[in-house]
Short mmCIF file of C-alpha atoms and ligand atoms in Angstrom, two decimals:
data_model
loop_
_atom_site.label_atom_id
_atom_site.label_comp_id
_atom_site.label_asym_id
_atom_site.label_seq_id
_atom_site.Cartn_x
_atom_site.Cartn_y
_atom_site.Cartn_z
CA MET A 152 10.52 10.58 -33.19
CA VAL A 153 12.57 8.42 -30.88
CA ALA A 154 12.48 5.54 -33.33
CA GLY A 155 13.77 7.91 -35.99
CA LEU A 156 16.60 9.06 -33.76
CA LEU A 157 17.56 5.51 -32.91
CA GLY A 158 17.53 4.44 -36.52
CA ASP A 159 16.81 1.13 -38.21
CA ASP A 160 20.28 -0.30 -37.50
CA PHE A 161 19.67 -0.09 -33.80
CA LYS A 162 16.26 -1.69 -34.17
CA GLU A 163 17.76 -4.57 -36.16
CA ARG A 164 20.50 -5.07 -33.58
CA ILE A 165 17.85 -5.49 -30.91
CA ARG A 166 15.82 -7.84 -33.08
CA GLU A 167 18.88 -10.04 -33.66
CA ALA A 168 19.68 -10.11 -29.95
CA THR A 169 16.14 -11.13 -28.99
CA ASN A 170 14.90 -14.70 -29.06
CA LEU A 171 11.14 -14.41 -29.54
CA VAL A 172 10.48 -17.89 -28.13
CA ASP A 173 12.23 -16.95 -24.86
CA LEU A 174 10.52 -13.57 -24.78
CA VAL A 175 7.01 -14.96 -25.29
CA SER A 176 7.73 -17.76 -22.79
CA GLU A 177 7.96 -15.13 -20.05
CA THR A 178 4.20 -14.71 -20.44
CA VAL A 179 2.83 -17.76 -22.27
CA ALA A 180 3.65 -21.42 -21.59
CA LEU A 181 4.87 -22.67 -24.98
CA THR A 182 5.34 -26.25 -26.16
CA PRO A 183 6.98 -27.37 -29.42
CA THR A 184 4.56 -28.72 -32.03
CA ARG A 185 4.94 -32.28 -33.25
CA ASN A 186 6.87 -31.48 -36.41
CA GLY A 187 9.17 -29.21 -34.39
CA THR A 188 8.99 -26.16 -36.64
CA ASP A 189 7.11 -23.93 -34.24
CA TYR A 190 5.79 -23.52 -30.70
CA VAL A 191 2.23 -23.28 -29.51
CA GLY A 192 0.44 -21.99 -26.39
CA LEU A 193 -2.78 -20.41 -25.12
CA CYS A 194 -3.34 -17.04 -26.75
CA PRO A 195 -3.08 -14.13 -24.28
CA PHE A 196 -5.24 -11.92 -26.50
CA HIS A 197 -8.45 -13.91 -26.67
CA GLU A 198 -10.17 -16.53 -24.54
CA ASP A 199 -8.35 -19.55 -25.84
CA ARG A 200 -9.18 -23.12 -24.84
CA ASN A 201 -7.23 -24.99 -27.50
CA PRO A 202 -3.71 -23.63 -27.83
CA SER A 203 -3.89 -21.60 -31.03
CA PHE A 204 -1.09 -19.10 -30.51
CA HIS A 205 1.98 -19.96 -32.61
CA VAL A 206 5.55 -18.71 -32.41
CA TYR A 207 7.80 -19.36 -35.41
CA PRO A 208 11.48 -19.33 -34.41
CA ASP A 209 12.84 -19.29 -37.97
CA ARG A 210 10.88 -16.17 -38.89
CA GLN A 211 10.97 -14.76 -35.33
CA SER A 212 7.27 -13.99 -35.57
CA TYR A 213 4.06 -14.95 -33.79
CA ARG A 214 0.53 -15.47 -35.01
CA CYS A 215 -2.85 -16.36 -33.54
CA TRP A 216 -5.14 -17.55 -36.31
CA PRO A 217 -8.53 -17.21 -34.55
CA CYS A 218 -7.97 -13.62 -33.36
CA GLN A 219 -5.59 -12.51 -36.10
CA LYS A 220 -2.95 -11.07 -33.78
CA GLY A 221 0.55 -11.37 -35.14
CA GLY A 222 3.91 -9.65 -35.44
CA ASP A 223 7.50 -9.52 -34.23
CA CYS A 224 9.24 -8.91 -30.91
CA PHE A 225 8.42 -5.18 -31.01
CA SER A 226 4.70 -5.59 -31.61
CA TRP A 227 4.65 -8.33 -28.97
CA VAL A 228 6.05 -6.02 -26.28
CA MET A 229 3.77 -3.17 -27.39
CA GLU A 230 0.70 -5.42 -27.20
CA ILE A 231 1.46 -7.33 -24.04
CA GLU A 232 2.92 -4.45 -22.02
CA GLY A 233 0.59 -1.86 -23.49
CA VAL A 234 3.43 0.53 -24.36
CA GLU A 235 4.39 2.65 -27.37
CA PHE A 236 7.18 1.71 -29.76
CA PRO A 237 9.97 3.80 -28.13
CA GLU A 238 9.33 2.20 -24.74
CA ALA A 239 9.22 -1.26 -26.35
CA ILE A 240 12.64 -0.59 -27.90
CA ARG A 241 13.99 0.53 -24.54
CA MET A 242 12.63 -2.53 -22.74
CA LEU A 243 14.03 -4.93 -25.32
CA ALA A 244 17.41 -3.16 -25.41
CA ASN A 245 17.60 -3.41 -21.64
CA ARG A 246 16.63 -7.05 -21.76
CA ALA A 247 19.27 -7.81 -24.39
CA GLY A 248 21.94 -5.82 -22.53
CA ILE A 249 22.36 -3.39 -25.42
CA GLU A 250 23.32 0.17 -24.50
CA LEU A 251 20.97 2.87 -25.69
CA PRO A 252 22.55 5.68 -27.74
CA GLU A 253 23.79 8.58 -25.57
CA GLN A 254 20.95 11.04 -26.18
CA GLU A 255 18.43 8.35 -25.25
CA LYS A 256 20.19 7.50 -22.01
CA ARG A 257 20.24 11.12 -20.92
CA ALA A 258 16.51 11.33 -21.49
CA ALA A 259 15.89 8.16 -19.51
CA GLY A 260 18.07 9.15 -16.53
CA PRO A 261 20.40 6.85 -14.62
CA ARG A 262 19.39 3.22 -14.79
CA ILE A 263 20.35 0.10 -12.94
CA THR A 264 22.52 -2.14 -15.08
CA ARG A 265 21.29 -5.47 -16.32
CA GLU A 266 23.85 -7.35 -14.20
CA ASP A 267 22.86 -5.52 -10.99
CA ARG A 268 19.23 -6.23 -11.66
CA ALA A 269 19.86 -9.90 -12.44
CA THR A 270 21.82 -10.36 -9.19
CA ALA A 271 19.19 -8.55 -7.14
CA ILE A 272 16.47 -10.83 -8.52
CA GLU A 273 18.66 -13.90 -7.99
CA VAL A 274 19.19 -13.01 -4.32
CA LEU A 275 15.48 -12.34 -3.80
CA GLU A 276 14.43 -15.61 -5.43
CA TRP A 277 16.93 -17.50 -3.31
CA ALA A 278 15.39 -15.94 -0.19
CA THR A 279 11.87 -16.70 -1.44
CA LYS A 280 12.64 -20.41 -1.79
CA LEU A 281 14.50 -20.56 1.50
CA MET A 282 11.66 -19.01 3.51
CA HIS A 283 8.98 -20.96 1.65
CA GLN A 284 10.70 -24.30 2.32
CA THR A 285 11.16 -23.31 5.95
CA LEU A 286 7.47 -22.60 6.35
CA LEU A 287 6.45 -25.88 4.72
CA ALA A 288 8.89 -27.83 6.90
CA SER A 289 7.83 -26.17 10.18
CA PRO A 290 6.25 -28.52 12.73
CA GLU A 291 2.46 -28.50 13.00
CA ASP A 292 2.48 -27.03 16.52
CA SER A 293 4.90 -24.19 15.65
CA LEU A 294 3.82 -20.55 15.90
CA ILE A 295 3.83 -20.12 12.15
CA LYS A 296 1.70 -23.20 11.41
CA ARG A 297 -0.73 -22.30 14.16
CA TYR A 298 -1.10 -18.79 12.77
CA ILE A 299 -1.72 -20.12 9.28
CA GLN A 300 -4.40 -22.44 10.59
CA GLU A 301 -6.03 -19.63 12.50
CA ARG A 302 -6.19 -17.54 9.32
CA ASN A 303 -7.60 -20.52 7.39
CA LEU A 304 -4.89 -20.46 4.74
CA THR A 305 -4.84 -23.69 2.75
CA GLU A 306 -1.67 -25.45 1.66
CA GLU A 307 -2.61 -24.69 -1.93
CA THR A 308 -2.71 -20.97 -1.12
CA ILE A 309 0.63 -21.16 0.68
CA ARG A 310 2.19 -22.71 -2.40
CA GLN A 311 0.42 -20.41 -4.84
CA PHE A 312 1.68 -17.27 -3.09
CA GLN A 313 4.98 -18.88 -2.03
CA LEU A 314 4.41 -17.73 1.53
CA GLY A 315 7.44 -18.11 3.76
CA TYR A 316 8.72 -17.93 7.30
CA HIS A 317 11.81 -16.27 8.70
CA PRO A 318 12.81 -17.95 12.00
CA GLU A 319 13.67 -15.94 15.10
CA ASN A 320 17.36 -15.63 14.26
CA TYR A 321 18.99 -12.33 13.33
CA ASN A 322 21.84 -13.97 11.36
CA TRP A 323 19.72 -16.46 9.46
CA PHE A 324 20.13 -14.94 5.98
CA SER A 325 23.78 -14.01 6.53
CA ASP A 326 24.70 -17.52 7.64
CA ARG A 327 22.93 -19.21 4.76
CA ALA A 328 24.23 -16.80 2.11
CA LYS A 329 27.90 -17.58 2.90
CA GLY A 330 29.67 -18.62 -0.28
CA LEU A 331 26.64 -17.61 -2.38
CA PHE A 332 26.12 -13.86 -2.03
CA SER A 333 28.08 -11.00 -0.51
CA GLU A 334 26.92 -8.83 2.36
CA ARG A 335 26.55 -5.94 -0.09
CA GLN A 336 24.28 -8.03 -2.32
CA LEU A 337 22.03 -8.93 0.61
CA LYS A 338 21.95 -5.31 1.73
CA ASN A 339 21.06 -4.02 -1.73
CA VAL A 340 17.75 -5.86 -1.61
CA ALA A 341 17.17 -5.15 2.10
CA LEU A 342 17.42 -8.74 3.31
CA ILE A 343 19.86 -7.45 5.91
CA THR A 344 20.47 -4.01 7.33
CA ASP A 345 23.01 -2.22 9.58
CA ARG A 346 22.21 -2.62 13.25
CA SER A 347 20.77 0.59 14.66
CA ARG A 348 22.76 0.15 17.88
CA GLY A 349 26.32 -1.08 17.69
CA PRO A 350 28.30 -2.46 14.75
CA GLY A 351 27.39 -5.28 12.39
CA VAL A 352 24.31 -6.23 10.43
CA ARG A 353 21.05 -7.99 11.20
CA ASP A 354 18.33 -9.72 9.15
CA ASN A 355 15.03 -8.11 8.29
CA TYR A 356 11.72 -10.06 8.44
CA VAL A 357 12.81 -11.92 11.60
CA GLY A 358 10.00 -13.94 13.21
CA ARG A 359 7.53 -13.05 10.49
CA LEU A 360 5.18 -14.71 8.04
CA VAL A 361 6.64 -13.48 4.77
CA PHE A 362 4.78 -12.52 1.59
CA PRO A 363 6.99 -12.41 -1.52
CA ILE A 364 6.11 -9.42 -3.68
CA ILE A 365 6.29 -10.65 -7.25
CA ASN A 366 6.35 -8.45 -10.32
CA GLU A 367 4.42 -8.99 -13.53
CA ARG A 368 7.27 -11.08 -14.92
CA GLY A 369 7.02 -13.53 -12.02
CA GLN A 370 10.20 -12.30 -10.29
CA THR A 371 10.38 -11.58 -6.56
CA VAL A 372 11.19 -7.89 -6.08
CA SER A 373 10.67 -7.52 -2.32
CA PHE A 374 8.84 -8.95 0.69
CA GLY A 375 6.27 -7.97 3.24
CA GLY A 376 6.37 -9.58 6.67
CA ARG A 377 3.77 -9.99 9.37
CA LEU A 378 4.95 -10.42 12.93
CA LEU A 379 3.49 -13.59 14.44
CA PRO A 380 1.34 -13.16 17.52
CA GLY A 381 3.13 -14.65 20.52
CA SER A 382 6.64 -14.39 19.03
CA ASN A 383 9.68 -13.31 21.06
CA ILE A 384 10.56 -10.53 18.63
CA GLU A 385 10.04 -7.04 19.97
CA SER A 386 8.90 -4.76 17.21
CA PRO A 387 6.27 -2.05 17.18
CA ALA A 388 5.48 -2.85 13.55
CA LYS A 389 2.90 -5.56 12.97
CA TYR A 390 3.65 -5.43 9.25
CA TRP A 391 7.08 -4.65 7.88
CA ASN A 392 7.42 -3.90 4.19
CA GLY A 393 10.73 -3.97 2.37
CA PRO A 394 11.97 -0.47 1.46
CA GLU A 395 12.18 0.68 -2.13
CA THR A 396 15.21 -0.62 -4.01
CA PRO A 397 16.24 -0.27 -7.66
CA VAL A 398 14.05 -3.29 -8.49
CA PHE A 399 11.09 -2.33 -6.28
CA VAL A 400 8.98 0.81 -6.68
CA LYS A 401 5.95 0.72 -4.38
CA ARG A 402 3.66 3.07 -6.21
CA LYS A 403 4.11 0.99 -9.36
CA THR A 404 3.76 -2.46 -7.82
CA LEU A 405 0.60 -4.32 -6.94
CA TYR A 406 0.79 -7.35 -4.70
CA GLY A 407 -0.71 -10.50 -6.24
CA PHE A 408 -0.74 -9.16 -9.78
CA ASP A 409 1.25 -12.13 -11.10
CA GLN A 410 -1.55 -14.41 -9.86
CA ALA A 411 -4.38 -12.08 -10.88
CA ARG A 412 -3.10 -11.18 -14.32
CA SER A 413 -5.07 -13.61 -16.48
CA SER A 414 -8.34 -13.06 -14.56
CA VAL A 415 -7.93 -9.29 -14.70
CA ARG A 416 -7.40 -9.54 -18.44
CA GLU A 417 -10.36 -11.88 -18.97
CA GLN A 418 -12.83 -10.11 -16.70
CA ARG A 419 -11.52 -6.64 -17.64
CA THR A 420 -11.79 -5.82 -13.92
CA ALA A 421 -9.36 -5.67 -11.02
CA ILE A 422 -10.30 -5.77 -7.33
CA VAL A 423 -7.90 -3.64 -5.31
CA THR A 424 -7.58 -4.44 -1.61
CA GLU A 425 -5.55 -2.86 1.19
CA GLY A 426 -3.28 -5.71 2.26
CA TYR A 427 -1.63 -9.05 1.57
CA MET A 428 -4.09 -11.06 3.64
CA ASP A 429 -7.09 -9.35 2.01
CA CYS A 430 -5.78 -10.14 -1.44
CA ILE A 431 -5.01 -13.76 -0.56
CA ALA A 432 -8.43 -14.28 1.07
CA CYS A 433 -10.11 -13.11 -2.15
CA HIS A 434 -8.06 -15.53 -4.26
CA GLN A 435 -8.71 -18.42 -1.90
CA ALA A 436 -12.45 -17.77 -2.20
CA GLY A 437 -12.20 -17.77 -6.00
CA PHE A 438 -12.02 -14.00 -6.65
CA SER A 439 -8.82 -14.31 -8.60
CA SER A 440 -8.70 -10.77 -9.99
CA ALA A 441 -7.72 -9.35 -6.58
CA VAL A 442 -4.51 -7.39 -6.00
CA ALA A 443 -3.31 -5.21 -3.11
CA THR A 444 -1.49 -1.92 -2.78
CA LEU A 445 1.63 -2.04 -0.62
CA GLY A 446 1.03 0.14 2.40
CA THR A 447 0.17 3.07 0.17
CA ALA A 448 -3.12 4.30 -1.24
CA LEU A 449 -3.94 3.45 -4.82
CA ALA A 450 -1.79 5.83 -6.88
CA VAL A 451 -2.16 7.21 -10.37
CA ASP A 452 0.79 5.01 -11.43
CA HIS A 453 -1.14 1.93 -10.30
CA VAL A 454 -4.11 3.00 -12.38
CA LYS A 455 -1.95 3.62 -15.43
CA PHE A 456 -0.46 0.17 -14.99
CA LEU A 457 -3.84 -1.54 -14.60
CA ARG A 458 -5.22 0.24 -17.64
CA ARG A 459 -2.99 -2.01 -19.73
CA PHE A 460 -5.07 -4.98 -18.64
CA CYS A 461 -8.58 -3.87 -17.72
CA ASP A 462 -11.09 -1.02 -17.93
CA GLN A 463 -12.62 -1.25 -14.48
CA VAL A 464 -11.15 -1.14 -10.99
CA VAL A 465 -13.10 -1.83 -7.82
CA VAL A 466 -11.28 -0.46 -4.78
CA LEU A 467 -12.28 -2.10 -1.51
CA TYR A 468 -12.02 -0.01 1.64
CA ASP A 469 -12.63 -0.75 5.26
CA GLY A 470 -15.75 1.05 6.48
CA ASP A 471 -13.98 2.66 9.46
CA ALA A 472 -13.22 6.38 9.48
CA PRO A 473 -9.65 6.31 8.06
CA GLY A 474 -10.77 3.89 5.33
CA GLN A 475 -13.67 6.13 4.41
CA GLN A 476 -11.46 9.21 4.30
CA ALA A 477 -8.83 7.41 2.25
CA ALA A 478 -11.55 6.42 -0.21
CA GLU A 479 -12.77 10.00 -0.51
CA ARG A 480 -9.30 11.43 -0.91
CA SER A 481 -8.36 8.97 -3.64
CA ILE A 482 -11.30 9.93 -5.80
CA GLU A 483 -10.10 13.29 -7.11
CA LEU A 484 -6.97 11.60 -8.39
CA PHE A 485 -8.92 9.28 -10.61
CA LEU A 486 -11.66 11.48 -11.97
CA ALA A 487 -9.42 12.40 -14.86
CA GLU A 488 -8.14 8.90 -15.59
CA GLU A 489 -9.75 6.97 -18.39
CA MET A 490 -10.77 4.19 -16.09
CA ASP A 491 -14.03 3.20 -14.54
CA ILE A 492 -13.13 3.31 -10.85
CA ARG A 493 -15.61 2.03 -8.31
CA ILE A 494 -15.53 2.17 -4.54
CA GLY A 495 -16.67 -0.80 -2.48
CA VAL A 496 -16.96 -0.12 1.23
CA LEU A 497 -16.95 -3.03 3.65
CA PRO A 498 -18.91 -2.88 6.91
CA GLU A 499 -16.91 -1.16 9.65
CA GLY A 500 -14.20 -3.30 11.21
CA MET A 501 -14.52 -6.05 8.61
CA ASP A 502 -11.78 -7.01 6.20
CA PRO A 503 -12.48 -9.02 3.04
CA ALA A 504 -11.56 -12.28 4.81
CA ASP A 505 -14.12 -11.64 7.58
CA TYR A 506 -16.72 -10.61 5.06
CA LEU A 507 -16.23 -13.69 2.90
CA GLU A 508 -16.39 -15.96 5.91
CA GLU A 509 -19.46 -14.37 7.49
CA LYS A 510 -21.51 -13.41 4.45
CA GLY A 511 -20.29 -15.80 1.79
CA ASN A 512 -19.21 -15.53 -1.82
CA ASP A 513 -22.55 -14.36 -3.24
CA ALA A 514 -22.72 -11.36 -0.91
CA PHE A 515 -19.12 -10.47 -1.73
CA ASP A 516 -19.82 -10.76 -5.42
CA ALA A 517 -22.86 -8.49 -5.02
CA LEU A 518 -20.77 -5.94 -3.11
CA ILE A 519 -18.26 -5.84 -5.98
CA LYS A 520 -20.91 -5.67 -8.69
CA SER A 521 -22.95 -2.95 -6.99
CA ALA A 522 -19.99 -0.76 -6.01
CA PRO A 523 -20.80 2.82 -7.06
CA GLU A 524 -18.59 4.77 -9.42
CA ALA A 525 -16.07 6.92 -7.55
CA TRP A 526 -17.81 10.25 -8.13
CA GLU A 527 -21.17 8.71 -7.28
CA PHE A 528 -19.69 7.47 -4.04
CA LYS A 529 -18.53 11.01 -3.27
CA LEU A 530 -21.99 12.37 -3.99
CA GLN A 531 -23.60 9.73 -1.77
CA THR A 532 -21.28 10.43 1.16
CA VAL A 533 -21.81 14.18 0.93
CA ILE A 534 -25.58 13.70 0.76
CA SER A 535 -25.62 11.30 3.68
CA ARG A 536 -24.02 13.97 5.88
CA VAL A 537 -26.54 16.75 5.33
CA ASP A 538 -30.28 17.23 5.28
CA ARG A 539 -31.36 17.38 1.66
CA GLY A 540 -34.77 18.72 2.66
CA THR A 541 -33.49 22.16 3.59
CA VAL A 542 -32.14 24.90 1.34
CA ALA A 543 -29.04 25.18 3.54
CA GLY A 544 -28.45 21.45 3.21
CA ARG A 545 -28.71 21.54 -0.56
CA GLN A 546 -26.39 24.52 -0.70
CA GLN A 547 -23.88 22.56 1.38
CA ILE A 548 -24.04 19.60 -1.00
CA LEU A 549 -23.51 21.94 -3.90
CA ASP A 550 -20.57 23.75 -2.27
CA ASN A 551 -18.90 20.44 -1.48
CA LEU A 552 -19.23 19.11 -4.98
CA ILE A 553 -18.23 22.35 -6.67
CA GLU A 554 -15.07 22.36 -4.59
CA PHE A 555 -14.47 18.72 -5.46
CA LEU A 556 -15.01 19.20 -9.20
CA ALA A 557 -12.98 22.40 -9.30
CA GLY A 558 -10.06 20.56 -7.71
CA ALA A 559 -10.16 17.76 -10.27
CA THR A 560 -8.84 19.79 -13.17
CA GLY A 561 -8.39 16.86 -15.53
CA ILE A 562 -12.14 16.22 -15.74
CA GLN A 563 -12.94 19.63 -17.24
CA GLY A 564 -14.99 19.36 -20.42
CA THR A 565 -15.22 15.55 -20.37
CA VAL A 566 -18.27 13.32 -20.70
CA ARG A 567 -17.74 12.22 -17.12
CA GLU A 568 -18.00 15.82 -15.93
CA ASP A 569 -21.35 16.09 -17.69
CA LEU A 570 -22.53 12.93 -15.97
CA VAL A 571 -21.51 14.20 -12.55
CA ILE A 572 -23.15 17.59 -13.05
CA LYS A 573 -26.40 15.99 -14.24
CA ALA A 574 -26.44 13.68 -11.22
CA VAL A 575 -25.82 16.60 -8.88
CA CYS A 576 -28.72 18.53 -10.46
CA GLN A 577 -31.01 15.61 -9.95
CA LYS A 578 -30.04 15.00 -6.34
CA THR A 579 -30.10 18.66 -5.28
CA GLN A 580 -32.93 19.78 -7.60
CA LEU A 581 -30.83 22.79 -8.53
CA ASP A 582 -30.63 24.35 -11.94
CA GLU A 583 -27.84 23.09 -14.21
CA THR A 584 -26.86 26.57 -15.40
CA ILE A 585 -26.35 27.68 -11.78
CA ILE A 586 -24.11 24.71 -11.12
CA ARG A 587 -22.03 25.30 -14.24
CA ARG A 588 -21.75 29.02 -13.43
CA GLN A 589 -20.49 28.28 -9.91
CA LEU A 590 -18.07 25.66 -11.16
CA HIS A 591 -16.69 28.11 -13.69
CA ASP A 592 -16.15 30.74 -10.96
CA ALA A 593 -14.55 28.23 -8.59
CA ARG A 594 -12.12 27.12 -11.28
CA ARG A 595 -11.14 30.70 -12.06
CA GLN A 596 -10.49 31.36 -8.38
CA ASN A 597 -8.34 28.23 -8.14
CA THR A 598 -6.23 29.38 -11.07
CA THR A 599 -5.72 32.81 -9.51
CA ARG A 600 -4.75 31.27 -6.21
CA ARG A 601 -2.21 28.99 -7.87
CA PHE A 602 -0.79 31.96 -9.74
CA ILE A 603 -0.29 33.96 -6.55
CA ARG A 604 1.29 31.03 -4.77
CA LYS A 605 4.02 30.90 -7.40
CA ASP A 606 5.27 34.37 -6.42
CA ARG A 607 5.77 33.47 -2.81
CA PRO A 608 9.33 32.82 -1.63
CA GLY A 609 10.33 29.17 -1.46
CA PRO A 610 10.89 27.23 1.75
CA PRO A 611 13.65 28.50 4.06
CA ALA A 612 17.10 27.44 2.93
CA SER A 613 17.68 25.38 6.07
CA ILE A 614 15.29 22.66 4.84
CA ALA A 615 17.37 20.56 2.48
CA GLU A 616 15.95 18.52 -0.38
CA PRO A 617 15.38 14.87 0.64
CA SER A 618 18.66 13.00 0.25
CA SER A 619 17.08 9.63 -0.56
CA ALA A 620 13.80 7.86 -1.21
CA ALA A 621 13.72 6.77 2.44
CA ASP A 622 14.30 10.34 3.59
CA ARG A 623 11.41 11.55 1.45
CA ALA A 624 9.07 8.76 2.59
CA GLU A 625 9.89 9.36 6.25
CA ARG A 626 9.20 13.07 5.90
CA GLU A 627 5.86 12.27 4.33
CA VAL A 628 4.87 10.01 7.22
CA LEU A 629 5.83 12.71 9.72
CA GLU A 630 3.93 15.30 7.74
CA ILE A 631 0.79 13.16 7.93
CA ILE A 632 1.16 12.68 11.68
CA LEU A 633 1.72 16.38 12.30
CA THR A 634 -1.07 17.63 10.06
CA LEU A 635 -3.60 14.83 10.59
CA PRO A 636 -3.06 13.71 14.19
CA GLU A 637 -6.18 11.51 14.04
CA TYR A 638 -4.11 9.05 11.97
CA THR A 639 -1.37 8.67 14.57
CA ASN A 640 -2.94 5.64 16.16
CA TYR A 641 -3.43 3.94 12.82
CA ILE A 642 0.16 4.64 11.77
CA ARG A 643 1.52 3.42 15.10
CA HIS A 644 0.09 0.01 14.30
CA GLN A 645 1.81 -0.07 10.92
CA ILE A 646 5.32 1.20 11.64
CA GLY A 647 7.76 1.89 14.45
CA GLY A 648 10.93 3.93 14.96
CA ASP A 649 13.02 1.01 13.70
CA ASP A 650 11.49 1.40 10.26
CA PHE A 651 13.06 4.84 9.86
CA GLN A 652 16.61 5.25 8.60
CA MET A 653 17.19 8.93 9.46
CA PRO A 654 18.02 9.28 13.19
CA GLN A 655 16.37 12.73 13.51
CA HIS A 656 13.15 11.36 11.94
CA ARG A 657 13.23 8.37 14.25
CA ARG A 658 13.43 10.64 17.30
CA LEU A 659 10.60 12.80 16.05
CA LEU A 660 8.41 9.77 15.31
CA GLU A 661 9.03 8.32 18.76
CA LEU A 662 8.07 11.69 20.31
CA CYS A 663 4.80 11.71 18.36
CA PHE A 664 3.98 8.18 19.49
ZN1 ZN B 115 -5.76 -15.15 -30.14
#
């Protein structure tokens, strides 16, 4: 439909404005062939040892002879990004700086312009290099080098992930950006921020080991920073993550994906960890399909993104109580997704780095390979909490799982639902028809409840809609603290009042702490 609306003229304009060699080079390293008529590289669609993927600039087409993939710029984007034709058109138009027709733009909502985006990326890449060089040049007995040694990070790893260091100087970025970038440009990508007390601006990431967050195209879109133990910087936040900006959307970004991409594609599996260090430790030990979420739980958007590259995701959680609960809560979200999601739980208090060091690669590999499917994990945890030998215990298992299945509406009528029900029958020795009957009733009740809820009046008028992404995020954090106080301690280790932009939220957070 969209293609029809846009018309062939528009499509041809985009084709003319796109250089296929440049486009493919964003993903595949291409070299000119000897006679100079075409370019060749390793095929991204099959396991290719001899470069057999050709790009022909005169015809603006590509072809891999062994695996028979071929086409133009549109089919390339559809294949490599895993998107439909309309989205491919949009992406290429954006890349070529061609305005979409009016009706298309309205549908897509306001977008950042190509120039803004290019500048934002330029500023971020400048900062990446600056901090990386600073880390490499730091003396061996400096805090940063000592910390890196303590965490057993090799020089190769530091270079691979372009790790950096921001010295203990609040004007470091501002001073170095003079004559290169404006204050507004630095602010737009959160390298600097207004001082919370008094006038002027100050740098973010001060005194921290810095992890560049790199998107799938190899561009830095933000940073995460870890405060160094023993530094002079006073901050309640051990980790500080850059806020969302027009080029950085947390729930859509996975740390380390640029490094993991080819392994994820080859192995058809991604390992999802909880933090930068976890992800890096996996890579350093040779588990190169590891990525990390950015201070959020794995979201449906992440899964949709990963589905373009693999069919299985193993999510690693810490075995402590919050980790366990996070694992359980995430499961409902994914039951309906067409992805094989597995849950690997590490022993309590151990992160992947500890586990790899203490137990070795084989044990880690076994943990990944034997991770139960998400619903199976749920079943196991429920069973482990009650006595299966008693009728009451079995009833409790059943109640729990009925509630769980009834809540996961997307699974209704799928093969996976059948699998889960059969497994529940087996474990509880209850009759399948009873289970299906109860599930049916629970679903009907859920629908009724939702229907009634709709008729209730909305929230009081004094609560305004969130004014910004930061406002919304801060409210969510406060909501968690107020409704799940057992997480307060955990959250206190992750963020502090300084991380909040809204003064009233900051006060409330400090009161809770
Ligand atoms: Zn191929």
